mmCIF entry with sequence, helices, sheets and N, C-alpha, C, O atoms, coordinates in Angstrom:
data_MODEL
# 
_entry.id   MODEL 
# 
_entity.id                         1 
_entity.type                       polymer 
_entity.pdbx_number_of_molecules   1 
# 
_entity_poly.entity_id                      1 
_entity_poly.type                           'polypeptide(L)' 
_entity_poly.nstd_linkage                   no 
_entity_poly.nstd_monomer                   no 
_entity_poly.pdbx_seq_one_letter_code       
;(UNK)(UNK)(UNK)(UNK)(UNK)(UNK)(UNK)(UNK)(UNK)(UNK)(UNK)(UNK)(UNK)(UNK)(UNK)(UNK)
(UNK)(UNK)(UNK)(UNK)(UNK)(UNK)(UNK)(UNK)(UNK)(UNK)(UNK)(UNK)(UNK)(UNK)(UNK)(UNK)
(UNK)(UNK)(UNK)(UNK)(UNK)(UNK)(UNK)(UNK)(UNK)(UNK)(UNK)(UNK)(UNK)(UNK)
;
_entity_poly.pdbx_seq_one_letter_code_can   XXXXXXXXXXXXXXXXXXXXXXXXXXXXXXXXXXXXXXXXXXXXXX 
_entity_poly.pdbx_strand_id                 A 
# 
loop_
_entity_poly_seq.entity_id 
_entity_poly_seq.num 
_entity_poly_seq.mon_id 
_entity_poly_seq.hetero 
1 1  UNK n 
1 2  UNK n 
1 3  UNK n 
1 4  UNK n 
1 5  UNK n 
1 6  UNK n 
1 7  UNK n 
1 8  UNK n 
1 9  UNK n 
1 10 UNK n 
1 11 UNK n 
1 12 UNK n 
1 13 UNK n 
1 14 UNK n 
1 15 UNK n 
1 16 UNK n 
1 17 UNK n 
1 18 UNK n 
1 19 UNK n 
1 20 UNK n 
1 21 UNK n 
1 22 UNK n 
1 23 UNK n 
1 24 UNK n 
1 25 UNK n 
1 26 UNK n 
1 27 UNK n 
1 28 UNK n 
1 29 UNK n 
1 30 UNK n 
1 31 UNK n 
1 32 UNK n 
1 33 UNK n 
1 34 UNK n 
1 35 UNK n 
1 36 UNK n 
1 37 UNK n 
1 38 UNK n 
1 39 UNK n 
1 40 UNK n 
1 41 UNK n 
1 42 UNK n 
1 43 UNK n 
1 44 UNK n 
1 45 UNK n 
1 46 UNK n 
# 
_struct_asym.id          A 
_struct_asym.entity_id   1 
# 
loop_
_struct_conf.conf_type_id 
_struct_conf.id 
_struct_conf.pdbx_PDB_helix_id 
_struct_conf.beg_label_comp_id 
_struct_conf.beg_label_asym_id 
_struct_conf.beg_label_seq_id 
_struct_conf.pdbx_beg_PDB_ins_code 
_struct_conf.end_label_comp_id 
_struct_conf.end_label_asym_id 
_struct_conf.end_label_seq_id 
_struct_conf.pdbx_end_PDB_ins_code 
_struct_conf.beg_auth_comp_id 
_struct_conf.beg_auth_asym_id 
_struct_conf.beg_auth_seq_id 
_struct_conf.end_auth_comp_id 
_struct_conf.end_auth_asym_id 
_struct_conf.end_auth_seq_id 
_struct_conf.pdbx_PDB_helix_class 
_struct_conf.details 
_struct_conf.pdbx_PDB_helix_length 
HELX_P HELX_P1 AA1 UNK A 3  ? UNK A 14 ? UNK A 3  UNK A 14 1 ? 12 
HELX_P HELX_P2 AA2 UNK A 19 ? UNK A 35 ? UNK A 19 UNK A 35 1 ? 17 
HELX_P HELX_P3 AA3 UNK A 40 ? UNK A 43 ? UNK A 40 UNK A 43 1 ? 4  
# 
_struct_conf_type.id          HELX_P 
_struct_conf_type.criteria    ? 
_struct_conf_type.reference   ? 
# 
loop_
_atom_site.group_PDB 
_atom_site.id 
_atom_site.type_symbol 
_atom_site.label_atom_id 
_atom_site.label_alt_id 
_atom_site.label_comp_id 
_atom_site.label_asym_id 
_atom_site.label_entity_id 
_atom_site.label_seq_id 
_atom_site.pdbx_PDB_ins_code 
_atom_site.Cartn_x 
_atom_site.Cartn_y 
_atom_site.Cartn_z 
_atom_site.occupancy 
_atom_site.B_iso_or_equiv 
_atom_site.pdbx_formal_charge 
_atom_site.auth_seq_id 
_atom_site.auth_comp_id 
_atom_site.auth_asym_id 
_atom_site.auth_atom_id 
_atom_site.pdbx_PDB_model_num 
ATOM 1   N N  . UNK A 1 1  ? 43.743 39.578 7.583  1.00 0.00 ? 1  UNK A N  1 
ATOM 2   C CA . UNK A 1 1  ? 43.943 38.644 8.675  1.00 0.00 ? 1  UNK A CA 1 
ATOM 3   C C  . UNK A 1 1  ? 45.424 38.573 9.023  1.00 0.00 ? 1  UNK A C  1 
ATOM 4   O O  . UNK A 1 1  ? 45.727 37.908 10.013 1.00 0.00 ? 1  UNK A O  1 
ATOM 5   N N  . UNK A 1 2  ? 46.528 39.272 8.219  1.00 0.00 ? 2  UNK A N  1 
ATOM 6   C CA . UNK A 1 2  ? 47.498 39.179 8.176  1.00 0.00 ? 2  UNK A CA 1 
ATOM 7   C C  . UNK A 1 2  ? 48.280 39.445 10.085 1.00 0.00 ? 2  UNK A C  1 
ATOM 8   O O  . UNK A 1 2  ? 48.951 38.713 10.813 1.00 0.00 ? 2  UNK A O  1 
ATOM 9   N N  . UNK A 1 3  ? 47.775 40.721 10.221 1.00 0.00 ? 3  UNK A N  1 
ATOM 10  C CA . UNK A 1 3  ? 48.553 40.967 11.935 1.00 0.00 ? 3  UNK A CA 1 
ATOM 11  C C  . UNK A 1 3  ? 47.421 39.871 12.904 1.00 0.00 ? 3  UNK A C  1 
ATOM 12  O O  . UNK A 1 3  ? 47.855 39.513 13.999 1.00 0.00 ? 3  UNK A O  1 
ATOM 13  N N  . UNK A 1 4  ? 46.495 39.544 12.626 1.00 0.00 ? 4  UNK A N  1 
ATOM 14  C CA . UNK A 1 4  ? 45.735 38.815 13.686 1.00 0.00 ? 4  UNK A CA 1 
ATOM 15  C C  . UNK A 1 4  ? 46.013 37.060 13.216 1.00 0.00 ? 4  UNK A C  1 
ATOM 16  O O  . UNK A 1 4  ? 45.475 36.071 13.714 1.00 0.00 ? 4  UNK A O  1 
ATOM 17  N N  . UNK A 1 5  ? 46.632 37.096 12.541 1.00 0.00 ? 5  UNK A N  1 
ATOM 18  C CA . UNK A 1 5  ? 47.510 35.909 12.190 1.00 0.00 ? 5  UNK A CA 1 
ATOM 19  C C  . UNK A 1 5  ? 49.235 35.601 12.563 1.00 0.00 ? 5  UNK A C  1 
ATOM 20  O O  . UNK A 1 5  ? 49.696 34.485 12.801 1.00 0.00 ? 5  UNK A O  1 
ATOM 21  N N  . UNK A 1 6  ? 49.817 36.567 12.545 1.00 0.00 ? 6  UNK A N  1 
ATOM 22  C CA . UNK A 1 6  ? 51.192 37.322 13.118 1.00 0.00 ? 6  UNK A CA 1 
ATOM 23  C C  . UNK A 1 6  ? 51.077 37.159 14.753 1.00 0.00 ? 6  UNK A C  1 
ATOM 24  O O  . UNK A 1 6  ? 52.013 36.684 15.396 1.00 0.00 ? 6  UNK A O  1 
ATOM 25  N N  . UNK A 1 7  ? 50.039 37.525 15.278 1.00 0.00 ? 7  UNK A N  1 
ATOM 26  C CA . UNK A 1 7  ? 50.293 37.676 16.384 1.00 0.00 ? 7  UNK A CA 1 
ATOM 27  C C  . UNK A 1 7  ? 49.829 36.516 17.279 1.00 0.00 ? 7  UNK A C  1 
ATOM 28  O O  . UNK A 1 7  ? 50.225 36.091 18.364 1.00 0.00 ? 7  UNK A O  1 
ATOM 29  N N  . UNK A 1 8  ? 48.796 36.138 16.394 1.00 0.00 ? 8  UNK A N  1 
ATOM 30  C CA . UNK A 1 8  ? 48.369 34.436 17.283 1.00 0.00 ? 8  UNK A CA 1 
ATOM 31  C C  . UNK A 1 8  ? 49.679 33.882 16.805 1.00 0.00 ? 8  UNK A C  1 
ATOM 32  O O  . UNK A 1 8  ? 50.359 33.893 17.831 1.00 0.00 ? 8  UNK A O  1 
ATOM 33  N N  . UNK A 1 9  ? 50.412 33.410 15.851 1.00 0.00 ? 9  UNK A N  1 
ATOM 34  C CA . UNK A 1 9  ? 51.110 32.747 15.810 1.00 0.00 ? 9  UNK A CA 1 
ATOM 35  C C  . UNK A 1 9  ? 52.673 33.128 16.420 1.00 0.00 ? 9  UNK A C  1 
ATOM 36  O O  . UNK A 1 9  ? 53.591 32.315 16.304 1.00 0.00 ? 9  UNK A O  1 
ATOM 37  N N  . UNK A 1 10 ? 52.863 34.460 17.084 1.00 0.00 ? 10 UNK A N  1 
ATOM 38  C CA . UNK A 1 10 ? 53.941 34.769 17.790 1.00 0.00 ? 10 UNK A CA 1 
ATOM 39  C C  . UNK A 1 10 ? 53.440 34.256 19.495 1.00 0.00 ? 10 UNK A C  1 
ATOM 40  O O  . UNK A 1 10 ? 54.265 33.767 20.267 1.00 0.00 ? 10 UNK A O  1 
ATOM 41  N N  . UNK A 1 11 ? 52.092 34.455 19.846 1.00 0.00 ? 11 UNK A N  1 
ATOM 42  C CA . UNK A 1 11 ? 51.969 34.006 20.969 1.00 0.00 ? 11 UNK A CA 1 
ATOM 43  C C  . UNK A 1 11 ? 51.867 32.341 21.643 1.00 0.00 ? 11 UNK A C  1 
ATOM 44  O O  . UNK A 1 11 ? 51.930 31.930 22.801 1.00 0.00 ? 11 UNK A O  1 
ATOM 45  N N  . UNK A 1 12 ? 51.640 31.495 20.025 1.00 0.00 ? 12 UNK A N  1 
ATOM 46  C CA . UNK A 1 12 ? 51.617 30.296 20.392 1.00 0.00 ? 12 UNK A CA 1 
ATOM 47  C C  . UNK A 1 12 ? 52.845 29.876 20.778 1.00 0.00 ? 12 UNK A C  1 
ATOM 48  O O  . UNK A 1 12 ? 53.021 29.217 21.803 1.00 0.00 ? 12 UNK A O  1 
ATOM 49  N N  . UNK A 1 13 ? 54.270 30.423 19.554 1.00 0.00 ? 13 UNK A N  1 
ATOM 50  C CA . UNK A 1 13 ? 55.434 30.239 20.125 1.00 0.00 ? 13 UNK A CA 1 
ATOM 51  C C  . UNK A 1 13 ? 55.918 30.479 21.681 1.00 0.00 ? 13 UNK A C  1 
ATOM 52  O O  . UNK A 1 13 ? 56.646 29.740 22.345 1.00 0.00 ? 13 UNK A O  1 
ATOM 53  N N  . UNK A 1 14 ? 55.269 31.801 22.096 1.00 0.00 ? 14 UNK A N  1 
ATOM 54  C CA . UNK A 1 14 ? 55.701 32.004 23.408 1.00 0.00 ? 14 UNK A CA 1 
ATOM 55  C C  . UNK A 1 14 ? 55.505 30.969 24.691 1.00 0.00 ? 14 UNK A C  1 
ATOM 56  O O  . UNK A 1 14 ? 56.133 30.556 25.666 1.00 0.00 ? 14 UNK A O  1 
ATOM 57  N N  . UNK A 1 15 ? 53.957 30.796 23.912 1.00 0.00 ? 15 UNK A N  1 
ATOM 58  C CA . UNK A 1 15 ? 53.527 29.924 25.427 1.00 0.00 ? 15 UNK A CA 1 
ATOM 59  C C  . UNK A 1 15 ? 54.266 28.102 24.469 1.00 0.00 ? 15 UNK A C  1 
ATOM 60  O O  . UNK A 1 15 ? 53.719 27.129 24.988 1.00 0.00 ? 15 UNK A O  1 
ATOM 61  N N  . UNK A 1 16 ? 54.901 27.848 23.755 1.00 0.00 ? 16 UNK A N  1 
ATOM 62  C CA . UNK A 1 16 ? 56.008 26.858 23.794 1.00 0.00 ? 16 UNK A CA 1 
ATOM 63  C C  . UNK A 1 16 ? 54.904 25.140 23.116 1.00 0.00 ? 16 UNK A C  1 
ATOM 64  O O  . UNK A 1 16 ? 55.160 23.950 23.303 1.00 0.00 ? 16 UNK A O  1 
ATOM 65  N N  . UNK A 1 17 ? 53.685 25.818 22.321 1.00 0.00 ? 17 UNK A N  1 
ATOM 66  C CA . UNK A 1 17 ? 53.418 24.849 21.388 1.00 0.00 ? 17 UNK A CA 1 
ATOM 67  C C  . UNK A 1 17 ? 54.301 24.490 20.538 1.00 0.00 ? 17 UNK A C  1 
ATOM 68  O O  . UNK A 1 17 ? 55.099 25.346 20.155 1.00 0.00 ? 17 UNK A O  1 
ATOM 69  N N  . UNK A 1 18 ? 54.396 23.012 19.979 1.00 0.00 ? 18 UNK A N  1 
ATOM 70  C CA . UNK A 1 18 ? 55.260 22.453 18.716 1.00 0.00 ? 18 UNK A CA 1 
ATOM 71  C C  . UNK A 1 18 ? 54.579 22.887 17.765 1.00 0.00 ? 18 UNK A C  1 
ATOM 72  O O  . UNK A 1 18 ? 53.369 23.089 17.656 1.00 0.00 ? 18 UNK A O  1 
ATOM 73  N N  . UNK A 1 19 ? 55.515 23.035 17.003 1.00 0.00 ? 19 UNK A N  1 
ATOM 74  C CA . UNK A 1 19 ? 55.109 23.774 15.496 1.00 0.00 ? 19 UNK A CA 1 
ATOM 75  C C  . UNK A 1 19 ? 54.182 23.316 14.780 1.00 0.00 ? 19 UNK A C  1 
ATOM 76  O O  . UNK A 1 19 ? 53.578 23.986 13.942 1.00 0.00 ? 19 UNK A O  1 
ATOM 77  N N  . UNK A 1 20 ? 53.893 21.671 15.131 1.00 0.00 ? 20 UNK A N  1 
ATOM 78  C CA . UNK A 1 20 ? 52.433 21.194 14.353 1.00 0.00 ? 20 UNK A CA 1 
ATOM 79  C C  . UNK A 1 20 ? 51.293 22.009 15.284 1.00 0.00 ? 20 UNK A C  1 
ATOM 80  O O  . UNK A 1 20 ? 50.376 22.682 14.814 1.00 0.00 ? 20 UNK A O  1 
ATOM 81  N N  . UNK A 1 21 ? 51.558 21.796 16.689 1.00 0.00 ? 21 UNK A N  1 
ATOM 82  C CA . UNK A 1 21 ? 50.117 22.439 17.275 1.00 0.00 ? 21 UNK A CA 1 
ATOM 83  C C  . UNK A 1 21 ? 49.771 23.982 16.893 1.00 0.00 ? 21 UNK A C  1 
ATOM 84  O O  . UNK A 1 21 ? 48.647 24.482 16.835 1.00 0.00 ? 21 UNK A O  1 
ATOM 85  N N  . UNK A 1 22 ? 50.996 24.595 16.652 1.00 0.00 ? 22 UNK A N  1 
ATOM 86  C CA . UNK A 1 22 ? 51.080 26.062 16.256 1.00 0.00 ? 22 UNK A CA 1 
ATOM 87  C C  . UNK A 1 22 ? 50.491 25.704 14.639 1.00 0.00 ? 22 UNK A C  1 
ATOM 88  O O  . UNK A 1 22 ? 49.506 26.353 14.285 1.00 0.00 ? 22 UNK A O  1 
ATOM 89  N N  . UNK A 1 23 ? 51.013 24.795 13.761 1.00 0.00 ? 23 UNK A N  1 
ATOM 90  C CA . UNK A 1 23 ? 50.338 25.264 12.536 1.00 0.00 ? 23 UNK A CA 1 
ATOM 91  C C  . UNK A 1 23 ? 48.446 24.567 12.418 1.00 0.00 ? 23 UNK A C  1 
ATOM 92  O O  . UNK A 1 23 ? 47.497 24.947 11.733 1.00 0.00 ? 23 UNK A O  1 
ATOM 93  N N  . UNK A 1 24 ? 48.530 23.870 13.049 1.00 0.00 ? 24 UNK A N  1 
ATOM 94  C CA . UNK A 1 24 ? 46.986 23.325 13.609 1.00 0.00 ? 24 UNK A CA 1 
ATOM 95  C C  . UNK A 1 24 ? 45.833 24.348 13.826 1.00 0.00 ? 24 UNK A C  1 
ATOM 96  O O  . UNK A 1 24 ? 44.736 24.552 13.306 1.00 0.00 ? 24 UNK A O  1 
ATOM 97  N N  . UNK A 1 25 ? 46.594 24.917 14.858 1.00 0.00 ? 25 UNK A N  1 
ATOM 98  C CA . UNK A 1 25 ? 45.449 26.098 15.358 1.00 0.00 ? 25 UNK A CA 1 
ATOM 99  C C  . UNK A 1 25 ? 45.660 27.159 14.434 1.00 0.00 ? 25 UNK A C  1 
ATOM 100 O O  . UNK A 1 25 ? 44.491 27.509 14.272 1.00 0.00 ? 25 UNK A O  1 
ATOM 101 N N  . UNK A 1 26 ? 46.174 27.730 13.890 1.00 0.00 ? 26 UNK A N  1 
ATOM 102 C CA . UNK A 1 26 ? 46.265 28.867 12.821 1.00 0.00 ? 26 UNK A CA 1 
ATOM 103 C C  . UNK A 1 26 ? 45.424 28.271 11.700 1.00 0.00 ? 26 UNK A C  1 
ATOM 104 O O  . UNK A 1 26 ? 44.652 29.099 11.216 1.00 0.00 ? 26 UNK A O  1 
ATOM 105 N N  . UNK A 1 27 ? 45.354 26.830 11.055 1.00 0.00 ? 27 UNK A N  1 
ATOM 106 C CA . UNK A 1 27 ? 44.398 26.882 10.273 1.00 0.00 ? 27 UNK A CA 1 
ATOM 107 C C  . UNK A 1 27 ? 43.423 26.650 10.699 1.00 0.00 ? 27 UNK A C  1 
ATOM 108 O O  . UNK A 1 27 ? 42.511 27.066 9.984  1.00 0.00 ? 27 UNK A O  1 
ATOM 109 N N  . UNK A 1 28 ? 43.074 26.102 11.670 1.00 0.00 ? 28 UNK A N  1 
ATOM 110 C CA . UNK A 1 28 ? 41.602 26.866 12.244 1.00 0.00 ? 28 UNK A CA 1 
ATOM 111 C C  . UNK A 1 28 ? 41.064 27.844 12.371 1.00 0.00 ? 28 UNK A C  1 
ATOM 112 O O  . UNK A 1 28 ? 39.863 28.107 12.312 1.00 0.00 ? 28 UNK A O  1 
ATOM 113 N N  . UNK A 1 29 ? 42.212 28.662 12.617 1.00 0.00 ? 29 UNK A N  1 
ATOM 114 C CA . UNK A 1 29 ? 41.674 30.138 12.551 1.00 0.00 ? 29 UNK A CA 1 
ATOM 115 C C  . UNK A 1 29 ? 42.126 30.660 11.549 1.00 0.00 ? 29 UNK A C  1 
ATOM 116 O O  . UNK A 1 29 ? 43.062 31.445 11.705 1.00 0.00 ? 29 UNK A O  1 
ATOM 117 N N  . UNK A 1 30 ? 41.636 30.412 10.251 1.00 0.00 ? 30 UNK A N  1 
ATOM 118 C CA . UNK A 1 30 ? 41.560 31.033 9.320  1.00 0.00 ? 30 UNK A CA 1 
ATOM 119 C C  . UNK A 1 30 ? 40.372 30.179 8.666  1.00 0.00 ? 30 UNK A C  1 
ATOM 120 O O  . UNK A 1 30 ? 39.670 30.693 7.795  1.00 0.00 ? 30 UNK A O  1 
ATOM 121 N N  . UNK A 1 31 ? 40.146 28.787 9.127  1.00 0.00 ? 31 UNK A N  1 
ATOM 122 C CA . UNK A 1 31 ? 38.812 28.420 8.496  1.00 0.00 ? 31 UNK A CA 1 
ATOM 123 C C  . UNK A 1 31 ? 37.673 29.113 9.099  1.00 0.00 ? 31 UNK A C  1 
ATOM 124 O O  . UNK A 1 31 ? 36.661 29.444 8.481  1.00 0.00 ? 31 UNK A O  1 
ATOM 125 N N  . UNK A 1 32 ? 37.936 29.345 10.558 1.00 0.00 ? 32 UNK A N  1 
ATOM 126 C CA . UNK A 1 32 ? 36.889 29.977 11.338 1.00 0.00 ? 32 UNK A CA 1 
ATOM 127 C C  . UNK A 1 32 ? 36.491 31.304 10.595 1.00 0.00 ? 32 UNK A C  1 
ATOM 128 O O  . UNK A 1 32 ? 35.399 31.638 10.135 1.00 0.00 ? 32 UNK A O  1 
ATOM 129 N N  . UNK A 1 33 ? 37.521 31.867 10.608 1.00 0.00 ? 33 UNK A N  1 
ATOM 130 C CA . UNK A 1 33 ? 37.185 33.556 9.858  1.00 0.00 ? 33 UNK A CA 1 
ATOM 131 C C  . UNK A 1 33 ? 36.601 33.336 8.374  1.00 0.00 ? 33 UNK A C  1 
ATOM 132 O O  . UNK A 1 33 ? 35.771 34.086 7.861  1.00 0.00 ? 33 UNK A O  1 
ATOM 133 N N  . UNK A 1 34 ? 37.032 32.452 7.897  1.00 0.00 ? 34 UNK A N  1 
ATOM 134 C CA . UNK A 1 34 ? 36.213 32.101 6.455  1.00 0.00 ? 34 UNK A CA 1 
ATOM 135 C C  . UNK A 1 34 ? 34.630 32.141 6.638  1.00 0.00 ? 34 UNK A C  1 
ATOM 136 O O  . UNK A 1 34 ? 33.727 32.909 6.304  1.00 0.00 ? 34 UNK A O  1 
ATOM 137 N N  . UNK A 1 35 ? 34.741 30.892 7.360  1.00 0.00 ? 35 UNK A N  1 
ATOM 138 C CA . UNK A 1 35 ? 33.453 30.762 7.781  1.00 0.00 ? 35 UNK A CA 1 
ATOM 139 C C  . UNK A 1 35 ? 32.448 31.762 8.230  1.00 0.00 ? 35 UNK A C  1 
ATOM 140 O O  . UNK A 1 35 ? 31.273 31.999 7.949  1.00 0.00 ? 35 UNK A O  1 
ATOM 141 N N  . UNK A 1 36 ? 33.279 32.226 8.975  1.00 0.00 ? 36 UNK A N  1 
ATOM 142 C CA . UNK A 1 36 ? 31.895 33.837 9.391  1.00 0.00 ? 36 UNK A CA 1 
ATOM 143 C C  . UNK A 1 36 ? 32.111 34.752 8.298  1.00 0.00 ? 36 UNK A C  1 
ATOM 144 O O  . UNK A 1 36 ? 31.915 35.940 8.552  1.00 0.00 ? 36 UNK A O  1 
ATOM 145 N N  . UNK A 1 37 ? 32.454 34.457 7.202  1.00 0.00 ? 37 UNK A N  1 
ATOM 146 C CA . UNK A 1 37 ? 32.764 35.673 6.136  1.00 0.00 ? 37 UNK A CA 1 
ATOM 147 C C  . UNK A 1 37 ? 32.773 37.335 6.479  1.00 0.00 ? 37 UNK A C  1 
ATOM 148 O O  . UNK A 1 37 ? 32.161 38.252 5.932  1.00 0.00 ? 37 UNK A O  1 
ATOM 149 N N  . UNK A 1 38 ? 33.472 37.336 7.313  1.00 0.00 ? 38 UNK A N  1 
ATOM 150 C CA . UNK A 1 38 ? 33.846 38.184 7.787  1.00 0.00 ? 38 UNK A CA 1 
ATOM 151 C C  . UNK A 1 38 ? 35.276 38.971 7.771  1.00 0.00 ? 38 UNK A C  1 
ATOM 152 O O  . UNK A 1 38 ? 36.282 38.340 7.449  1.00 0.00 ? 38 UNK A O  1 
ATOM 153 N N  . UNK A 1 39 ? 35.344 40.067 8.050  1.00 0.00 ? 39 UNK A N  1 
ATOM 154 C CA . UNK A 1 39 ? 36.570 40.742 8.080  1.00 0.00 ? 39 UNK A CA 1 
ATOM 155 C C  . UNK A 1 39 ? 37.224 40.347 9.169  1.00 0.00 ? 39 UNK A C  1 
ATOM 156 O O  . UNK A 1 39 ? 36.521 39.979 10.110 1.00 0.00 ? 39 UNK A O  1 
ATOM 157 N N  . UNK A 1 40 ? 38.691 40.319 9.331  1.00 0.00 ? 40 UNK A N  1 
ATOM 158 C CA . UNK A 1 40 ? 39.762 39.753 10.346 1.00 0.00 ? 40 UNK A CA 1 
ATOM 159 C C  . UNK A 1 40 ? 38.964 40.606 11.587 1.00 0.00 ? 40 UNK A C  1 
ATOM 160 O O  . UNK A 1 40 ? 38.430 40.065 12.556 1.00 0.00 ? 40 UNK A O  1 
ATOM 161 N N  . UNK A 1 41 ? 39.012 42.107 11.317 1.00 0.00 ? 41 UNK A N  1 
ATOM 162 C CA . UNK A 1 41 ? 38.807 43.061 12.655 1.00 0.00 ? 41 UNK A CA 1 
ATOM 163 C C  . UNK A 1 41 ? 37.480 42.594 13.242 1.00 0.00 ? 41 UNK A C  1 
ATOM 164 O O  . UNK A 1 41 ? 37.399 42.750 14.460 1.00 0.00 ? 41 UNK A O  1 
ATOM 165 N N  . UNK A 1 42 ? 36.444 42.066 12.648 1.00 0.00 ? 42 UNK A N  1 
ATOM 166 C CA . UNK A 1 42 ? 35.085 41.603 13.454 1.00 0.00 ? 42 UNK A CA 1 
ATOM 167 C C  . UNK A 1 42 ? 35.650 40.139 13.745 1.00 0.00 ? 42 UNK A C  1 
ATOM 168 O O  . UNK A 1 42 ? 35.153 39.798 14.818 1.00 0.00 ? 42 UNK A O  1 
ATOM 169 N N  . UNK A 1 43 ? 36.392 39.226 13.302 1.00 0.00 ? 43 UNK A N  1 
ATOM 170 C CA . UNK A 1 43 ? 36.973 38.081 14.321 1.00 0.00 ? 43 UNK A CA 1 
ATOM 171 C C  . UNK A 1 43 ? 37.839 38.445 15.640 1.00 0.00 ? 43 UNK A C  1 
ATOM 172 O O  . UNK A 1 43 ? 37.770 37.916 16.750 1.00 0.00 ? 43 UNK A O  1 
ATOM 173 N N  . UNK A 1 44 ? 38.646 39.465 15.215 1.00 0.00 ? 44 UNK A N  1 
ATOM 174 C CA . UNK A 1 44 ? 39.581 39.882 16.451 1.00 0.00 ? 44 UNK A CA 1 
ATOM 175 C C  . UNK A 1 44 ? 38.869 40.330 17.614 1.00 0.00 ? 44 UNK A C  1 
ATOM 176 O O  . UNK A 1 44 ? 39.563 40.442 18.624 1.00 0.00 ? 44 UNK A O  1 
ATOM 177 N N  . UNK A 1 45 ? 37.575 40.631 17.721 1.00 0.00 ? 45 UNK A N  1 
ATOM 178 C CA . UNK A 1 45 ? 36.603 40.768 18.973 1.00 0.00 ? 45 UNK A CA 1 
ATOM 179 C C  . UNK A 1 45 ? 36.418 39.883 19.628 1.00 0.00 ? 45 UNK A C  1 
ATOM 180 O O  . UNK A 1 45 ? 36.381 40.275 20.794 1.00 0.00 ? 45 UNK A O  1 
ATOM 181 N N  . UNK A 1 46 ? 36.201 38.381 19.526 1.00 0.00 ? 46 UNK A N  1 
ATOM 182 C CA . UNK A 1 46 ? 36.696 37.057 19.996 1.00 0.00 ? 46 UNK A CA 1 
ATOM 183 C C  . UNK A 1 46 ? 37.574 37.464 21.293 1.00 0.00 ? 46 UNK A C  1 
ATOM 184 O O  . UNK A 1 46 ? 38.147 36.594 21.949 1.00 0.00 ? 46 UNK A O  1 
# 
């Protein structure tokens, strides 16, 4: 999950979320991917 984690969290910076909303949504999306026990690359189809 490492680059599909890298890169959501380089794009939240861009579009100019505060760092809580940026760390907010990243652990969502990593509970989400838990949750579908799944590999990062079958979440990154999303």
């Amino acid at each position: 999950m490492g680059q599909l984690y890298q890169r959501m969290e380089e794009r939240l910076k861009l579009e100019g979320y505060s760092y809580r909303t940026q760390k907010t949504y990243l652990q969502y999306m990593r509970q989400f991917a838990a949750l579908l026990q799944e590999r990062p690359a079958a979440v990154s189809s999303f």
